[in-house]
Tab-separated table of C-alpha atoms in Angstrom:
chain	number	residue	atom	x	y	z
K	1	ASP	CA	14.168	8.289	10.620
K	2	THR	CA	13.004	5.236	12.543
K	3	GLY	CA	10.303	4.306	10.055
K	4	VAL	CA	6.604	3.683	10.562
K	5	SER	CA	5.884	1.529	13.591
K	6	GLN	CA	2.750	-0.543	14.149
K	7	ASP	CA	1.628	-2.336	17.271
K	8	PRO	CA	0.776	-5.107	17.811
K	9	ARG	CA	2.214	-7.132	14.930
K	10	HIS	CA	-0.291	-9.895	15.456
K	11	LYS	CA	-3.689	-9.961	17.155
K	12	ILE	CA	-5.860	-13.033	17.628
K	13	THR	CA	-9.287	-12.485	19.087
K	14	LYS	CA	-12.716	-14.043	19.271
K	15	ARG	CA	-15.559	-12.869	17.127
K	16	GLY	CA	-17.480	-10.054	18.769
K	17	GLN	CA	-14.523	-8.603	20.668
K	18	ASN	CA	-13.181	-5.090	20.170
K	19	VAL	CA	-9.603	-4.542	18.997
K	20	THR	CA	-7.419	-1.455	18.720
K	21	PHE	CA	-4.273	-1.014	16.654
K	22	ARG	CA	-1.690	1.728	16.924
K	23	CYS	CA	0.449	3.384	14.269
K	24	ASP	CA	3.391	5.711	14.893
K	25	PRO	CA	4.291	7.482	11.659
K	26	ILE	CA	7.649	8.968	10.746
K	27	SER	CA	7.871	11.952	13.072
K	28	GLU	CA	7.784	14.821	10.602
K	29	HIS	CA	5.120	13.268	8.348
K	30	ASN	CA	1.804	15.083	8.474
K	31	ARG	CA	-0.145	12.599	6.328
K	32	LEU	CA	-1.208	9.201	7.642
K	33	TYR	CA	-3.091	6.459	5.829
K	34	TRP	CA	-4.690	3.167	6.852
K	35	TYR	CA	-5.049	0.293	4.396
K	36	ARG	CA	-6.387	-3.240	4.699
K	37	GLN	CA	-4.881	-6.194	2.867
K	38	THR	CA	-6.427	-9.634	2.575
K	39	LEU	CA	-4.498	-12.712	1.541
K	40	GLY	CA	-3.353	-12.647	-2.066
K	41	GLN	CA	-4.648	-9.156	-2.717
K	42	GLY	CA	-3.213	-5.672	-2.835
K	43	PRO	CA	-3.897	-3.198	-0.025
K	44	GLU	CA	-7.197	-1.310	-0.062
K	45	PHE	CA	-7.522	2.246	1.211
K	46	LEU	CA	-9.485	2.714	4.440
K	47	THR	CA	-8.931	6.249	5.667
K	48	TYR	CA	-6.575	9.219	5.621
K	49	PHE	CA	-5.493	11.944	8.060
K	50	GLN	CA	-3.803	15.230	7.446
K	51	ASN	CA	-2.429	16.158	10.847
K	52	GLU	CA	-5.329	15.441	13.231
K	53	ALA	CA	-8.091	15.849	10.652
K	54	GLN	CA	-9.642	12.719	9.132
K	55	LEU	CA	-10.245	13.857	5.573
K	56	GLU	CA	-11.454	10.774	3.745
K	57	LYS	CA	-13.061	7.458	4.670
K	58	SER	CA	-13.578	4.530	2.337
K	59	ARG	CA	-16.929	2.806	2.041
K	60	LEU	CA	-15.043	-0.241	3.352
K	61	LEU	CA	-14.963	1.486	6.736
K	62	SER	CA	-18.243	0.424	8.306
K	63	ASP	CA	-19.706	1.963	11.454
K	64	ARG	CA	-17.812	-0.625	13.480
K	65	PHE	CA	-14.515	0.975	12.479
K	66	SER	CA	-13.185	4.190	13.930
K	67	ALA	CA	-9.841	5.884	13.518
K	68	GLU	CA	-8.301	8.757	15.387
K	69	ARG	CA	-5.138	10.775	15.249
K	70	PRO	CA	-5.059	12.978	18.347
K	71	LYS	CA	-2.564	15.824	18.191
K	72	GLY	CA	-1.598	14.788	14.697
K	73	SER	CA	0.976	12.284	15.872
K	74	PHE	CA	0.193	8.578	16.359
K	75	SER	CA	-3.058	7.087	15.114
K	76	THR	CA	-5.344	4.324	16.370
K	77	LEU	CA	-7.745	2.142	14.432
K	78	GLU	CA	-10.483	0.455	16.461
K	79	ILE	CA	-12.771	-2.300	15.274
K	80	GLN	CA	-15.815	-2.989	17.422
K	81	ARG	CA	-17.740	-6.276	17.481
K	82	THR	CA	-15.241	-8.002	15.212
K	83	GLU	CA	-16.476	-10.341	12.491
K	84	GLN	CA	-14.771	-13.151	10.588
K	85	GLY	CA	-14.485	-10.902	7.548
K	86	ASP	CA	-12.323	-8.472	9.479
K	87	SER	CA	-9.430	-10.938	9.381
K	88	ALA	CA	-6.732	-9.181	7.372
K	89	MET	CA	-3.459	-7.308	7.573
K	90	TYR	CA	-3.979	-3.678	8.586
K	91	LEU	CA	-1.268	-1.424	7.198
K	92	CYS	CA	-0.396	2.118	8.141
K	93	ALA	CA	1.569	4.496	5.940
K	94	SER	CA	2.762	8.057	6.240
K	95	SER	CA	4.056	10.721	3.904
K	96	LEU	CA	5.492	14.188	4.267
K	97	SER	CA	4.523	16.430	1.455
K	98	PRO	CA	1.184	17.511	0.050
K	99	ASP	CA	2.828	16.885	-3.309
K	100	SER	CA	1.242	13.744	-4.739
K	101	ASN	CA	4.615	12.793	-6.188
K	102	GLN	CA	5.945	11.605	-2.857
K	103	PRO	CA	6.036	7.947	-1.835
K	104	GLN	CA	4.229	6.580	1.162
K	105	HIS	CA	6.238	4.808	3.851
K	106	PHE	CA	4.579	1.699	5.233
K	107	GLY	CA	4.807	-0.062	8.552
K	108	ASP	CA	4.956	-3.847	8.806
K	109	GLY	CA	1.264	-4.037	9.603
K	110	THR	CA	-0.924	-5.678	12.213
K	111	ARG	CA	-2.244	-9.092	11.241
K	112	LEU	CA	-5.696	-9.651	12.723
K	113	SER	CA	-7.129	-13.146	13.032
K	114	ILE	CA	-10.714	-13.618	14.168
K	115	LEU	CA	-11.522	-17.000	15.686
H	1	SER	CA	-11.711	-1.475	-5.040
H	2	GLN	CA	-8.646	-2.570	-6.949
H	3	GLN	CA	-7.423	-0.248	-9.675
H	4	GLY	CA	-6.680	-2.858	-12.265
H	5	GLU	CA	-4.897	-6.001	-13.210
H	6	GLU	CA	-1.329	-7.136	-12.827
H	7	ASP	CA	0.172	-9.691	-15.108
H	8	PRO	CA	1.406	-12.290	-14.516
H	9	GLN	CA	-0.073	-13.195	-11.131
H	10	ALA	CA	2.988	-15.319	-10.431
H	11	LEU	CA	6.434	-15.516	-12.011
H	12	SER	CA	9.196	-18.040	-11.360
H	13	ILE	CA	12.678	-17.468	-12.775
H	14	GLN	CA	16.320	-18.377	-12.195
H	15	GLU	CA	18.876	-16.038	-10.686
H	16	GLY	CA	20.435	-13.820	-13.325
H	17	GLU	CA	17.351	-13.744	-15.525
H	18	ASN	CA	15.245	-10.652	-16.070
H	19	ALA	CA	11.733	-10.356	-14.648
H	20	THR	CA	9.011	-8.299	-16.281
H	21	MET	CA	5.716	-7.446	-14.604
H	22	ASN	CA	2.849	-5.556	-16.162
H	23	CYS	CA	0.150	-3.411	-14.639
H	24	SER	CA	-3.008	-1.907	-16.101
H	25	TYR	CA	-5.178	0.743	-14.508
H	26	LYS	CA	-8.508	2.360	-15.192
H	27	THR	CA	-8.477	6.069	-14.407
H	28	SER	CA	-6.477	9.196	-15.237
H	29	ILE	CA	-3.518	9.354	-12.911
H	30	ASN	CA	-1.035	11.769	-11.359
H	31	ASN	CA	1.581	9.093	-10.984
H	32	LEU	CA	2.140	5.362	-10.797
H	33	GLN	CA	4.283	3.738	-8.146
H	34	TRP	CA	5.748	0.276	-7.678
H	35	TYR	CA	6.112	-1.312	-4.258
H	36	ARG	CA	7.675	-4.560	-3.060
H	37	GLN	CA	6.354	-6.665	-0.199
H	38	ASN	CA	8.239	-9.499	1.433
H	39	SER	CA	6.121	-12.166	3.069
H	40	GLY	CA	4.508	-10.927	6.260
H	41	ARG	CA	6.035	-7.472	5.981
H	42	GLY	CA	4.950	-4.007	4.934
H	43	LEU	CA	5.395	-2.459	1.519
H	44	VAL	CA	8.639	-0.855	0.410
H	45	HIS	CA	8.550	1.901	-2.196
H	46	LEU	CA	10.653	1.115	-5.257
H	47	ILE	CA	10.043	3.767	-7.876
H	48	LEU	CA	7.577	6.480	-8.866
H	49	ILE	CA	6.844	7.578	-12.428
H	50	ARG	CA	4.834	10.701	-13.124
H	51	SER	CA	2.069	10.813	-15.703
H	52	ASN	CA	4.188	12.972	-18.034
H	53	GLU	CA	7.126	10.553	-17.929
H	54	ARG	CA	7.496	7.512	-20.162
H	55	GLU	CA	10.462	5.671	-18.656
H	56	LYS	CA	12.426	5.732	-15.449
H	57	HIS	CA	15.421	3.804	-14.111
H	58	SER	CA	16.657	3.072	-10.622
H	59	GLY	CA	19.530	0.643	-10.269
H	60	ARG	CA	18.370	-2.704	-11.688
H	61	LEU	CA	14.799	-1.424	-12.070
H	62	ARG	CA	13.269	0.001	-15.211
H	63	VAL	CA	9.699	1.266	-15.299
H	64	THR	CA	7.726	2.313	-18.339
H	65	LEU	CA	4.391	4.089	-18.472
H	66	ASP	CA	1.978	4.284	-21.394
H	67	THR	CA	-0.886	6.564	-20.421
H	68	SER	CA	-2.666	6.027	-23.751
H	69	LYS	CA	-2.947	2.312	-22.935
H	70	LYS	CA	-3.246	2.908	-19.182
H	71	SER	CA	-0.457	0.437	-18.547
H	72	SER	CA	2.968	0.189	-16.948
H	73	SER	CA	5.720	-2.377	-16.768
H	74	LEU	CA	8.433	-3.079	-14.211
H	75	LEU	CA	11.615	-4.774	-15.370
H	76	ILE	CA	14.077	-6.191	-12.862
H	77	THR	CA	17.356	-7.048	-14.542
H	78	ALA	CA	19.865	-9.669	-13.384
H	79	SER	CA	17.505	-10.930	-10.698
H	80	ARG	CA	18.729	-12.256	-7.351
H	81	ALA	CA	17.182	-14.643	-4.851
H	82	ALA	CA	16.679	-11.625	-2.572
H	83	ASP	CA	14.281	-10.167	-5.167
H	84	THR	CA	11.753	-12.876	-4.253
H	85	ALA	CA	8.681	-10.937	-3.099
H	86	SER	CA	5.303	-9.653	-4.223
H	87	TYR	CA	5.347	-6.572	-6.416
H	88	PHE	CA	2.452	-4.131	-6.555
H	89	CYS	CA	1.705	-1.204	-8.773
H	90	ALA	CA	-0.292	1.622	-7.251
H	91	THR	CA	-1.755	4.748	-8.766
H	92	VAL	CA	-2.669	8.173	-7.467
H	93	ASP	CA	-5.863	9.269	-9.158
H	94	MET	CA	-5.658	12.642	-10.892
H	95	PHE	CA	-8.955	13.564	-9.293
H	96	SER	CA	-8.182	12.338	-5.789
H	97	GLY	CA	-8.609	15.820	-4.383
H	98	GLY	CA	-5.039	15.976	-3.212
H	99	TYR	CA	-5.515	13.162	-0.723
H	100	ASN	CA	-3.060	10.966	-2.600
H	101	LYS	CA	-4.555	7.663	-1.555
H	102	LEU	CA	-2.957	4.770	-3.387
H	103	ILE	CA	-5.057	2.404	-5.460
H	104	PHE	CA	-3.274	-0.946	-5.714
H	105	GLY	CA	-3.390	-3.829	-8.125
H	106	ALA	CA	-3.496	-7.442	-6.946
H	107	GLY	CA	0.242	-7.894	-7.349
H	108	THR	CA	2.710	-10.249	-8.998
H	109	ARG	CA	4.380	-12.892	-6.849
H	110	LEU	CA	7.972	-13.277	-8.016
H	111	ALA	CA	10.108	-16.267	-7.065
H	112	VAL	CA	13.794	-16.175	-7.988
H	113	HIS	CA	15.555	-19.525	-7.651
H	114	PRO	CA	19.314	-19.791	-6.962
């Protein structure tokens, strides 16, 4: 169990650029979640995958955001035409069981700063 | 959107003292979970309490749940400097459709001084 891995840890980019983040979940986990966390706040749910299927998207996920999980393994989150308000920590989590009484395992996140 | 409030927003104590954090939520839940986050890091799961449970212990942690008041508390006994972190409660909505997304509070920032 190597834990959830996220890459990069930090990303600084200019407004209007596209960025892509990667998440590698714990290998046997079939559920993968993306959250966004702004300074001083708790994480907010963005989207969720069961295997390769994206089953739920938050209203926070505008058309500029897209997430994929090809082959049900790693996942990518892309933000197009970044805006100042996109500056945040993007967290990925995974879990094994469909049982809701299982914890989610989080990566250390990607901190995005928009100049 | 955030599920509810956490109280206090910040807590500063000395090593050896107990720390109590409270969490309120708004909906009917399957379970409530507590997570810890060190600065600049991801969240670490601490403890999960199901909606039909009232109290749970894990090491120096004690969690209570009152579903009639839609509230929970986390007690850390005999605190250590290494307990300095932000603590978040998170709920799984009973009607989440099995997706199990976590709804977090805004967190309590705990500082434990040597």
